[in-house]
Tab-separated table of C-alpha atoms and ligand atoms in Angstrom:
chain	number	residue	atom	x	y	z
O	106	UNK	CA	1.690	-11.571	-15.090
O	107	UNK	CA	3.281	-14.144	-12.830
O	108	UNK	CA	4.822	-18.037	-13.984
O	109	UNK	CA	4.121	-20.838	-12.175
O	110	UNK	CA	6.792	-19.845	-9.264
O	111	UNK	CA	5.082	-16.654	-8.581
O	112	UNK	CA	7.664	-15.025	-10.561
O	113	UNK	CA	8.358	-11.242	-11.927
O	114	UNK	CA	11.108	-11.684	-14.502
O	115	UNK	CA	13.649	-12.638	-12.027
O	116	UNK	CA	12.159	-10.858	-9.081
O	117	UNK	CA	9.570	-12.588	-6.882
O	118	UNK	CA	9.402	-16.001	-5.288
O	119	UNK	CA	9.251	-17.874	-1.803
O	120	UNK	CA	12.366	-18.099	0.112
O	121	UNK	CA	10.589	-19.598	3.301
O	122	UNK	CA	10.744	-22.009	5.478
O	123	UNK	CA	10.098	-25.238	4.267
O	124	UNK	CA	6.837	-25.361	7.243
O	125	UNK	CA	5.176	-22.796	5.541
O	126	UNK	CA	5.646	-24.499	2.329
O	127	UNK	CA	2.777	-26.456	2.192
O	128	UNK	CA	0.540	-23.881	3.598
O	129	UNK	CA	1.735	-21.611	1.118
O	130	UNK	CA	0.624	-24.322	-1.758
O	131	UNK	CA	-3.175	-23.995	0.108
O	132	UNK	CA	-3.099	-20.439	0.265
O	133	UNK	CA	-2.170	-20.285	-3.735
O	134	UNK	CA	-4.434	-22.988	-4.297
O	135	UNK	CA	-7.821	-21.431	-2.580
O	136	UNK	CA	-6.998	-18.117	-3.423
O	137	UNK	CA	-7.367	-19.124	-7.171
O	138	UNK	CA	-10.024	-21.580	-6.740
O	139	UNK	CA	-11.893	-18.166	-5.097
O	140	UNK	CA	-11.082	-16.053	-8.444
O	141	UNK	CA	-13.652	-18.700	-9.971
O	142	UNK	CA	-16.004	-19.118	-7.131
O	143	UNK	CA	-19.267	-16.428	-7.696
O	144	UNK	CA	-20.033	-17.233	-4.177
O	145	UNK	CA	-17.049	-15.644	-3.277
O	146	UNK	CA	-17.093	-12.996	-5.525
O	147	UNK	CA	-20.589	-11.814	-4.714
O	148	UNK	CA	-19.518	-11.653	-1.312
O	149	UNK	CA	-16.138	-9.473	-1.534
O	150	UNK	CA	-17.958	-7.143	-4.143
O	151	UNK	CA	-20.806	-6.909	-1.230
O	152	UNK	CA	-18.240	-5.988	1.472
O	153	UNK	CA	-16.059	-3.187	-1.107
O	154	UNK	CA	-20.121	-1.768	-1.745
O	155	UNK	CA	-21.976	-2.261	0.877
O	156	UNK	CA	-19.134	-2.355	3.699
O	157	UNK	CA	-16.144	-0.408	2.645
O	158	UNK	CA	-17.951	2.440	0.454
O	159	UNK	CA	-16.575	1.579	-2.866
O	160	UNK	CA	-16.783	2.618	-6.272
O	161	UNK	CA	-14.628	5.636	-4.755
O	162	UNK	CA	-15.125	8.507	-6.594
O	163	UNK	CA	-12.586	9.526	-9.347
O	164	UNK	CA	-12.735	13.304	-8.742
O	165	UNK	CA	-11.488	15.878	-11.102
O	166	UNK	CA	-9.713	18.882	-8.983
O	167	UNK	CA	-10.292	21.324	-11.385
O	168	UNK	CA	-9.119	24.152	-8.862
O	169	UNK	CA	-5.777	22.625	-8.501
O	170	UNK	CA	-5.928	21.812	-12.269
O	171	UNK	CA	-6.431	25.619	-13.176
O	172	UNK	CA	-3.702	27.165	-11.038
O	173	UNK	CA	-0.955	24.336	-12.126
O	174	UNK	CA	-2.569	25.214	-15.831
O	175	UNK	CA	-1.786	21.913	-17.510
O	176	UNK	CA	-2.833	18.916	-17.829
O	177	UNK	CA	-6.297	17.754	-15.557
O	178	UNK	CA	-5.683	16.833	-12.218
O	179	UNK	CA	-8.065	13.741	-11.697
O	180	UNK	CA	-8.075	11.903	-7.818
O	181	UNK	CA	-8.649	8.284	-7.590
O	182	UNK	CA	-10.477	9.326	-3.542
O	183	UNK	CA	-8.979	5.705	-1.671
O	184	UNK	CA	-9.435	8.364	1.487
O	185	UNK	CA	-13.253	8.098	1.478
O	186	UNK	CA	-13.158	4.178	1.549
O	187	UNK	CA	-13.934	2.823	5.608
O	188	UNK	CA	-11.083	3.459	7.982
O	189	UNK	CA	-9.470	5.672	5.454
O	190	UNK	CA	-7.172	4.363	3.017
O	191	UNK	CA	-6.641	1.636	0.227
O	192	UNK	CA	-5.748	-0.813	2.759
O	193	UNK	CA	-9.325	-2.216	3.139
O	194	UNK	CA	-9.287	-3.287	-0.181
O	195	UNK	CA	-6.786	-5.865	0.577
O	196	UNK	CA	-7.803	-6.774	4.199
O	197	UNK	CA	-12.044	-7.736	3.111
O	198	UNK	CA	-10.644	-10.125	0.512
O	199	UNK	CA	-7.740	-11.485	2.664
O	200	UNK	CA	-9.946	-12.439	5.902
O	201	UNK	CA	-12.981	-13.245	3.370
O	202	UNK	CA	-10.431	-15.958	2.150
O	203	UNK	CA	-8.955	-16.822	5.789
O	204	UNK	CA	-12.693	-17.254	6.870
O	205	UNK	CA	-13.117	-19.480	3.987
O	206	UNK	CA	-10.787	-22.028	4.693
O	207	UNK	CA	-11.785	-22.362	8.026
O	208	UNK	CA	-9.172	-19.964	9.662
O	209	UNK	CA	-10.657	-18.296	13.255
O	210	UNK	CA	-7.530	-16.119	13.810
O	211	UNK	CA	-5.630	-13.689	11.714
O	212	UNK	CA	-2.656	-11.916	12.336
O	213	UNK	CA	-0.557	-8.664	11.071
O	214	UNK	CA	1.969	-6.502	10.855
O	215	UNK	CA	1.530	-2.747	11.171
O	216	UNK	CA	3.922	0.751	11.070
O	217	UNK	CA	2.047	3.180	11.350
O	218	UNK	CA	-1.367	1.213	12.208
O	219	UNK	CA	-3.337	1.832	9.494
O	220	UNK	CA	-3.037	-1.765	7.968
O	221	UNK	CA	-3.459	-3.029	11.597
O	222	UNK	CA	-6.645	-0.743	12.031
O	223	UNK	CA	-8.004	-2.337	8.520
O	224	UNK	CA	-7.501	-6.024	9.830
O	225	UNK	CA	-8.836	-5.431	12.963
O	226	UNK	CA	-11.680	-3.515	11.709
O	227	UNK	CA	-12.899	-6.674	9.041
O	228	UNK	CA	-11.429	-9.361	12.029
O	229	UNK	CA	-14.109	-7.486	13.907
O	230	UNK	CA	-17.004	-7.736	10.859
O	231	UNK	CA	-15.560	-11.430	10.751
O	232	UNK	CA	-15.978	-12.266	13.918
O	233	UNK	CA	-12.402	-13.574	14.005
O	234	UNK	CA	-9.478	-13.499	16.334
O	235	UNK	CA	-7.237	-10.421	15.688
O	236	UNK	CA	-3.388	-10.242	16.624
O	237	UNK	CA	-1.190	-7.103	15.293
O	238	UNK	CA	2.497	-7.125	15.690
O	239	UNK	CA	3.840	-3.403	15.804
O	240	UNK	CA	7.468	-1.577	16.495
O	241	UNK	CA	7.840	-0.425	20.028
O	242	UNK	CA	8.937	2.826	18.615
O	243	UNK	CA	5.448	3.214	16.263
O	244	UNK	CA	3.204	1.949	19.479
O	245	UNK	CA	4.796	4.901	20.676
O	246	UNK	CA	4.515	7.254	17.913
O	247	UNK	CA	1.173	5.846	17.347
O	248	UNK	CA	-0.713	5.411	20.449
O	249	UNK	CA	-4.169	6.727	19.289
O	250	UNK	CA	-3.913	3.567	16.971
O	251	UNK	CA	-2.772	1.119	19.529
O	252	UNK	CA	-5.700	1.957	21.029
O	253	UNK	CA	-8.282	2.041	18.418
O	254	UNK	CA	-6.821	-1.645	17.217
O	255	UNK	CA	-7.645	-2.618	20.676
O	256	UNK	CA	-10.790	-1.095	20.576
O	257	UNK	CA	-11.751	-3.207	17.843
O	258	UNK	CA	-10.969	-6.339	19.815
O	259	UNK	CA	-7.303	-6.713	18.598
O	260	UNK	CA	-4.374	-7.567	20.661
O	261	UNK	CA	-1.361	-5.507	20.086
O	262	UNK	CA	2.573	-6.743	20.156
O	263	UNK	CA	5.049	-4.498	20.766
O	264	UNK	CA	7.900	-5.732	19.140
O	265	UNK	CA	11.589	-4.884	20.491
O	266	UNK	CA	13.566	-6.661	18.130
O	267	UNK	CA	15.739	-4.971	15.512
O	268	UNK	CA	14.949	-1.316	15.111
O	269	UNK	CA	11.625	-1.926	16.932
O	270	UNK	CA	10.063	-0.633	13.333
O	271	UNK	CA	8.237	-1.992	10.307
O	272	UNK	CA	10.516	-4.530	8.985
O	273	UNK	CA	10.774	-5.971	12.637
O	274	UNK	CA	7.360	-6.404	13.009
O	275	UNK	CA	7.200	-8.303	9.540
O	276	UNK	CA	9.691	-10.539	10.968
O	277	UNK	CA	8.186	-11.232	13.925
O	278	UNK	CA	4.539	-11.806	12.157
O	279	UNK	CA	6.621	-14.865	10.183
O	280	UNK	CA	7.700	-15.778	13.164
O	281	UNK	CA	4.242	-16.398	14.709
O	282	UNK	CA	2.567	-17.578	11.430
O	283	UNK	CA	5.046	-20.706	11.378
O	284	UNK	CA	4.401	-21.413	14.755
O	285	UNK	CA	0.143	-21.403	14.324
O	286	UNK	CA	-0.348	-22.269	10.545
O	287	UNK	CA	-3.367	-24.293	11.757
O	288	UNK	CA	-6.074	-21.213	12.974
O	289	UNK	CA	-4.008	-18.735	11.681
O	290	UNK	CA	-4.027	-16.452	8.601
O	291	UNK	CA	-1.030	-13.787	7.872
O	292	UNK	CA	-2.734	-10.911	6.292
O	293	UNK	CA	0.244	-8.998	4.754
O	294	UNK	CA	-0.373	-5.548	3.970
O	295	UNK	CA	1.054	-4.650	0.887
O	296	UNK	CA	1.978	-6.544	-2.715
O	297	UNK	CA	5.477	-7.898	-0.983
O	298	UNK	CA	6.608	-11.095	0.578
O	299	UNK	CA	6.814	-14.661	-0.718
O	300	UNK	CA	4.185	-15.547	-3.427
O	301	UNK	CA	1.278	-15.710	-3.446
O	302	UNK	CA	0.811	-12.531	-1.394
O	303	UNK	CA	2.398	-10.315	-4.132
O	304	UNK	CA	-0.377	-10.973	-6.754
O	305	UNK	CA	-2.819	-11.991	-4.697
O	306	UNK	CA	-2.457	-8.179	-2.982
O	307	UNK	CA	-1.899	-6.701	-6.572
O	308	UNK	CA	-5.490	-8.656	-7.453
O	309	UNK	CA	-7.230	-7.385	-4.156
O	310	UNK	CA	-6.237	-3.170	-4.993
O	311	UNK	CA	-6.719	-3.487	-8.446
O	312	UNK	CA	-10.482	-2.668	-7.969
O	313	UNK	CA	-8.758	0.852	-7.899
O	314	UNK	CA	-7.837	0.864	-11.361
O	315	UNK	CA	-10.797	-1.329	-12.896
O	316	UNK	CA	-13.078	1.585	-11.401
O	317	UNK	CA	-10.807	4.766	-12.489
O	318	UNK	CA	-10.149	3.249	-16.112
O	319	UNK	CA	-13.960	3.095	-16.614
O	320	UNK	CA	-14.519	6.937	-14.731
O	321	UNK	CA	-12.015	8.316	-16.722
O	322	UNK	CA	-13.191	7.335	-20.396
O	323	UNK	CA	-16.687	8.203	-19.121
O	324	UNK	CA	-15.393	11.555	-17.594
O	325	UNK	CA	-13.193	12.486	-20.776
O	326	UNK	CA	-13.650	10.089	-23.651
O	327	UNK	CA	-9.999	8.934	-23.232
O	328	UNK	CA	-7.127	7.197	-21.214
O	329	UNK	CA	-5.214	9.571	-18.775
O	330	UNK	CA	-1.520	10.682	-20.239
O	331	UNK	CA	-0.428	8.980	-16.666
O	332	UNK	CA	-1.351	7.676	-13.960
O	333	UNK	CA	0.884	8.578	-10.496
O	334	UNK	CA	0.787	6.636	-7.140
O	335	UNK	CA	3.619	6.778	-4.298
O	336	UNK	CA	4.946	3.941	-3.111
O	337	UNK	CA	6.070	1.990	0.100
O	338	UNK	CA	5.311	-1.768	-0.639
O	339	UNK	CA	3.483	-0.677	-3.747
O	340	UNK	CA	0.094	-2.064	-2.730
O	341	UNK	CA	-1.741	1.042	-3.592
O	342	UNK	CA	0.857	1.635	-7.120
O	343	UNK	CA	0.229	-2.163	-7.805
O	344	UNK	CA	-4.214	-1.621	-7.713
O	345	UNK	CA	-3.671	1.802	-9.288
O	346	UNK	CA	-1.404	0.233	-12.337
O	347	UNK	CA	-2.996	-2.931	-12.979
O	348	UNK	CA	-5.567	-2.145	-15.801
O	349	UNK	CA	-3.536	0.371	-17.036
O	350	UNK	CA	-0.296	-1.562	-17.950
O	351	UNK	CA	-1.520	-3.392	-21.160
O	352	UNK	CA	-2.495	0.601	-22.292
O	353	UNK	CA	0.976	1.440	-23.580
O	354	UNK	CA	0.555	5.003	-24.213
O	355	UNK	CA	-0.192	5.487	-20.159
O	356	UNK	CA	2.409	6.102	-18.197
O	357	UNK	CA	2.945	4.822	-14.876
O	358	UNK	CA	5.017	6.414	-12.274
O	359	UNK	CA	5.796	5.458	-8.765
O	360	UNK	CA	6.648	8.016	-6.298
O	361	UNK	CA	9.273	6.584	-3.589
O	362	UNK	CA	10.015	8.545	-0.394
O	363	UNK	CA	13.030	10.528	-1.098
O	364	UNK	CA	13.028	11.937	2.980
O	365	UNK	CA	15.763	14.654	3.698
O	366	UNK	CA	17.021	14.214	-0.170
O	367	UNK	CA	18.907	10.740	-1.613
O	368	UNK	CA	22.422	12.620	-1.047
O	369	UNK	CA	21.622	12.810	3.092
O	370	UNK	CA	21.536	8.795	2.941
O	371	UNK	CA	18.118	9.740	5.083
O	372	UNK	CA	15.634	8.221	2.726
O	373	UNK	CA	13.161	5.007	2.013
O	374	UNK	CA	13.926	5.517	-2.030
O	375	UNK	CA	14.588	1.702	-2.557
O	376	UNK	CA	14.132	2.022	-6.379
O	377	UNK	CA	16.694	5.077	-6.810
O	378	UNK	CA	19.777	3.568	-4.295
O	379	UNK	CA	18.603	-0.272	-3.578
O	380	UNK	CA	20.470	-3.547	-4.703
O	381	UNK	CA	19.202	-7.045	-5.259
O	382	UNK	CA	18.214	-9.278	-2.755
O	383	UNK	CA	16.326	-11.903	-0.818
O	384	UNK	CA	14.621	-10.791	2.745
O	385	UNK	CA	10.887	-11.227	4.021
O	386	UNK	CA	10.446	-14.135	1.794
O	387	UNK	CA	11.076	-12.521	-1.493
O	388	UNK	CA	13.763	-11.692	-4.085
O	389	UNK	CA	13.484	-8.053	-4.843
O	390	UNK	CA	15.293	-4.407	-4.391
O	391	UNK	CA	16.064	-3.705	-0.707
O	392	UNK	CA	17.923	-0.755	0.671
O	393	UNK	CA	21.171	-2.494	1.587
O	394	UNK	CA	24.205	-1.055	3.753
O	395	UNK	CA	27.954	-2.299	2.163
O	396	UNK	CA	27.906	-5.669	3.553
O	397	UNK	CA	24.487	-6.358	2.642
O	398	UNK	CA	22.372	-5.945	5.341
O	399	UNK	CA	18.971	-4.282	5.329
O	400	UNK	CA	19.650	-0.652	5.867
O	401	UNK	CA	17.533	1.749	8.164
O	402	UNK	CA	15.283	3.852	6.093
O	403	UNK	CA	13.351	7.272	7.170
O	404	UNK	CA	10.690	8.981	5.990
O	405	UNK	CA	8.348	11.561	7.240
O	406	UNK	CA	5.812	9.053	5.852
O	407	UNK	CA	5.551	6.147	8.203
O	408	UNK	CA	3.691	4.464	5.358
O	409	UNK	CA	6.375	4.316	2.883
O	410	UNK	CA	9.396	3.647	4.989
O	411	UNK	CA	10.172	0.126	3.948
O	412	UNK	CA	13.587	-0.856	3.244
O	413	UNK	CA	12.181	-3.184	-0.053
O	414	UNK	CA	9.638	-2.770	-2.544
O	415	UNK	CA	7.320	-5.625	-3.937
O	416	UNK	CA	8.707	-7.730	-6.753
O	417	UNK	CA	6.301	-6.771	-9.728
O	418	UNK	CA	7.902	-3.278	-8.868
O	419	UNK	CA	11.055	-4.297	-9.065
O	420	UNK	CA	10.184	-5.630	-12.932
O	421	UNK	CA	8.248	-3.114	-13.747
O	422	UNK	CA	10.979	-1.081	-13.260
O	423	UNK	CA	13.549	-3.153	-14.794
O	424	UNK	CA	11.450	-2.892	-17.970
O	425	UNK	CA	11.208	0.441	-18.102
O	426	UNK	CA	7.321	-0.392	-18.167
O	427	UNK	CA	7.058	2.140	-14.911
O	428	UNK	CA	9.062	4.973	-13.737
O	429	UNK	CA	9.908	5.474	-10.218
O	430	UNK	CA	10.591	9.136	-9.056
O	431	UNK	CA	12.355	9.912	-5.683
O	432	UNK	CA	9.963	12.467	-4.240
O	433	UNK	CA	11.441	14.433	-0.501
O	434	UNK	CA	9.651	15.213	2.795
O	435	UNK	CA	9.463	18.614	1.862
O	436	UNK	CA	8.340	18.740	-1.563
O	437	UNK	CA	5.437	16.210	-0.317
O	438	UNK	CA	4.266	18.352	2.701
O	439	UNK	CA	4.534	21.509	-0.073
O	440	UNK	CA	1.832	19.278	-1.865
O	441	UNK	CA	0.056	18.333	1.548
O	442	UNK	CA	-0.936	21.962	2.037
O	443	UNK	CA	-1.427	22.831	-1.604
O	444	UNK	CA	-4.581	20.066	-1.792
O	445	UNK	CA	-5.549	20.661	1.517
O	446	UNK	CA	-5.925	25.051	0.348
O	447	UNK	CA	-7.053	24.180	-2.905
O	448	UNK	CA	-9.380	21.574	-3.012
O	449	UNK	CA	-10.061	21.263	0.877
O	450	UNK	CA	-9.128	17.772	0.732
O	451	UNK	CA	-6.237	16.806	3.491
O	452	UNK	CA	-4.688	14.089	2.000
O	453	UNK	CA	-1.992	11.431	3.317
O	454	UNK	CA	1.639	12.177	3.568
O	455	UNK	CA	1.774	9.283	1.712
O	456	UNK	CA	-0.612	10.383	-1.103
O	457	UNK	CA	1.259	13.755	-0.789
O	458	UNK	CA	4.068	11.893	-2.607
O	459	UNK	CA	2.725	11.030	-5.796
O	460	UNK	CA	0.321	14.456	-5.598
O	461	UNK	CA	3.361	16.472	-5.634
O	462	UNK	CA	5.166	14.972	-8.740
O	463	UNK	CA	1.239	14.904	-10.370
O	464	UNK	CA	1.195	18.587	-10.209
O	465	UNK	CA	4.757	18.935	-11.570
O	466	UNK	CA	4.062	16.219	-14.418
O	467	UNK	CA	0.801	18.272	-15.165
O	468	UNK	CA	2.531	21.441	-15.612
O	469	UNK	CA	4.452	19.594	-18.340
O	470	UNK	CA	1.189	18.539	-20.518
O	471	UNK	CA	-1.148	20.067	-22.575
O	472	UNK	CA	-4.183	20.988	-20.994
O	473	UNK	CA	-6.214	18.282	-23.556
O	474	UNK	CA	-4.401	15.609	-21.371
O	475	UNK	CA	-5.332	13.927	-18.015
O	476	UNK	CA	-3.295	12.467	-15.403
O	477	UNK	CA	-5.188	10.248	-12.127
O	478	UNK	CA	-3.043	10.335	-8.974
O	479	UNK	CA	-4.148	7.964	-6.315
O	480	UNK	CA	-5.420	9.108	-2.990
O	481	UNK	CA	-4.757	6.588	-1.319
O	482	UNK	CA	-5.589	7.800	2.213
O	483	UNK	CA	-6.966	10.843	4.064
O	484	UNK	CA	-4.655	13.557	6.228
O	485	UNK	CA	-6.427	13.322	9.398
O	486	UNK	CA	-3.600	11.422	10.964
O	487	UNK	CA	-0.663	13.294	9.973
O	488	UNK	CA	-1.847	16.440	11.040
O	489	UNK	CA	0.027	16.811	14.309
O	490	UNK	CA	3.080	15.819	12.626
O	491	UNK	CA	2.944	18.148	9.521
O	492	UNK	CA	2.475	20.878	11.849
O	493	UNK	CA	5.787	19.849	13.861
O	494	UNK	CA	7.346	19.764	11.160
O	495	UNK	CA	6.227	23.550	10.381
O	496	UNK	CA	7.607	24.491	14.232
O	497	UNK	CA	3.818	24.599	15.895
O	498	UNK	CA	3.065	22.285	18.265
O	499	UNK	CA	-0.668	20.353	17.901
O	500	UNK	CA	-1.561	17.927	20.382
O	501	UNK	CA	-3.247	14.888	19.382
B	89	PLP	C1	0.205	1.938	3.928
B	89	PLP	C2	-0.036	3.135	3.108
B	89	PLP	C3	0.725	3.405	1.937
B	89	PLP	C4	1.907	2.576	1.511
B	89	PLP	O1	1.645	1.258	1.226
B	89	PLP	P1	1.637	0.679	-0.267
B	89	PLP	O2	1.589	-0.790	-0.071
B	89	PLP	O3	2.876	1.140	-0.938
B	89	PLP	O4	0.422	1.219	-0.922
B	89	PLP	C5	0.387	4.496	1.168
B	89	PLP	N1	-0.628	5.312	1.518
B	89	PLP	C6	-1.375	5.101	2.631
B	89	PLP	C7	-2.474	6.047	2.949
B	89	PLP	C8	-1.110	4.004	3.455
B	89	PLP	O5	-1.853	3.806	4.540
């Protein structure tokens, strides 16, 4: 997928520092050396199994399915993996590696805390050093996380720079990395930044799709019409695609958060108003105020407000090989309680993205077809907010 310069088409690359360079060159290095290595193979497929929980289940909400009355509903369940999302996938292989070359001490960056919970949880299994660099205003929208990171032996940064949010605490992660490249491992949490992390990611999720492709031919004897997955980075879009992209008839459709509607300029839809450009070590599509600068984004969805979105995105879109769909708070929390009454699965504002636009893409098909929608985490830790946001008032 990628040339030599860790390239997507045009998007991609390393705009860093020239003293990460070399470390970079390592990372790339062992991290393809371990594609090769059965040693290390046996030991990440150990950790997704024995560990994590994995194969997740595909799961075919045939409730839902029958009320939409269209095409099969199938759920790719990321929410049942340990700690609660996709982003363990990632993490096991990541510190697996960072263990490997001798690394004691890994390091993060976090919005809501679910990527720092994952890294702290394996630094933990690892027996490594954990450090998690977080917004000061998600510490404090996210204290029950702060807590659990700490918990699980991790230090936690509050970070004041900026707008004290996501894209600061990517920043200041860099910042650290180039100062401690000698212990220390930068386990980025989704398919973005300089390469290698962009494939490298992409390779760590796309057990997701290597698992549904086979459960969905065994389930129903063909590929899916589509397969749907929202997206902030695009980690869990980028595991969920994979396998699927060389089956042309499948299409693939990222759902970006569209917040209180593109016209309100309140949104994290970087694929439906973003320009070109190079921050956080990559070239890619950024949300971008008129002089250029990274804009601020919202979302209802701490997980998918990012101003940027990975560089194989950013190809796949300018292909046309994926769609990207702007999907809004409201239409996402409609789907939130619609799984959650159906099914009696609470899913993740973030999955409630791509869930919402399944169900309207499923309406559309015949009921012969199928469609997989990733799940990529569970609802437990948006329920305070989603009932603020319906005017009652739930204590966490
Ligand atoms: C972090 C997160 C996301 C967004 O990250 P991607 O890299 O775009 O996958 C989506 N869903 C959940 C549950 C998350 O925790």
């Amino acid at each position: 997928m990628t040339n030599t310069a860790g390239r997507f088409g045009d998007f991609g690359g390393q705009y860093i520092p020239e003293t990460l360079m070399s470390e970079l060159f390592d990372l790339e290095a062992a991290y393809e050396a371990s594609k090769r290595d059965a040693g290390f193979q046996r030991e990440l497929h150990e950790l997704l199994h024995n560990y994590a929980g994995r194969p997740s289940l595909l799961y075919c909400a045939e409730k839902l399915s029958e009320e939409v009355g269209g095409a099969r509903i199938y759920l790719k369940r990321e929410d049942l993996n340990h700690t609660g999302s996709h982003k363990i996938n990632n993490v096991l292989g990541q510190c697996l590696l960072a263990a490997r070359r001798g690394k004691s001490r890994v390091i993060a960056e976090t919005g809501a805390g679910q990527h720092g919970v994952a890294t702290a949880t394996a630094a933990a299994l690892m027996g490594m050093q954990c450090e998690v660099f977080m917004g000061r205003e998600d510490t404090e929208r996210q204290a029950l996380n702060v807590y659990r990171m700490e918990l699980l032996g991790a230090r936690v940064h509050s970070v004041t720079s900026g707008t004290q949010t996501l894209k600061d605490a990517v920043n200041e992660a860099m910042r650290e990395w180039v100062g401690r490249i000698d212990d220390t491992h930068y386990v980025l949490g989704s398919v973005m930044g300089p390469h290698p992390f962009p494939t490298m990611v992409r390779d760590f999720q796309a057990v997701i799709s290597a698992e549904a492709r086979e459960q969905i031919l065994a389930a129903t004897g063909k590929l899916p019409a589509a397969v749907v997955a929202c997206v902030g980075g695009g980690s869990n879009a980028a595991g969920m695609f994979a396998h699927f992209i060389a089956d042309k008839d499948v299409a693939l459709v990222g759902c970006e958060a569209a917040g209180r509607g593109i016209a309100s300029g309140e949104h994290a839809a970087t694929i439906a108003t973003g320009e070109v450009g190079v921050f956080h070590g990559m070239k890619s599509l950024f949300c971008q105020d008129a002089d250029g600068q990274i804009a601020p984004v919202y979302s209802i969805s701490a997980g998918l407000d990012y101003p940027g979105i990975g560089p194989e995105h950013a190809w796949l879109h300018a292909t046309g090989r994926a769609r990207y769909v702007p999907v809004t708070d409201e239409q996402a929390v409609v789907a939130f309680e619609r799984l959650s009454q159906s099914e009696g699965i609470i899913p993740a504002i973030e999955s409630a993205h791509a869930l919402s636009y399944a169900i309207e893409l499923a309406a559309s098909l015949p009921r012969e077809d199928s469609l997989i929608v990733c799940l990529s985490g569970r609802g437990d830790k948006d329920v305070a907010a989603i009932g603020r946001y319906r005017g009652r008032e739930v204590t966490e």
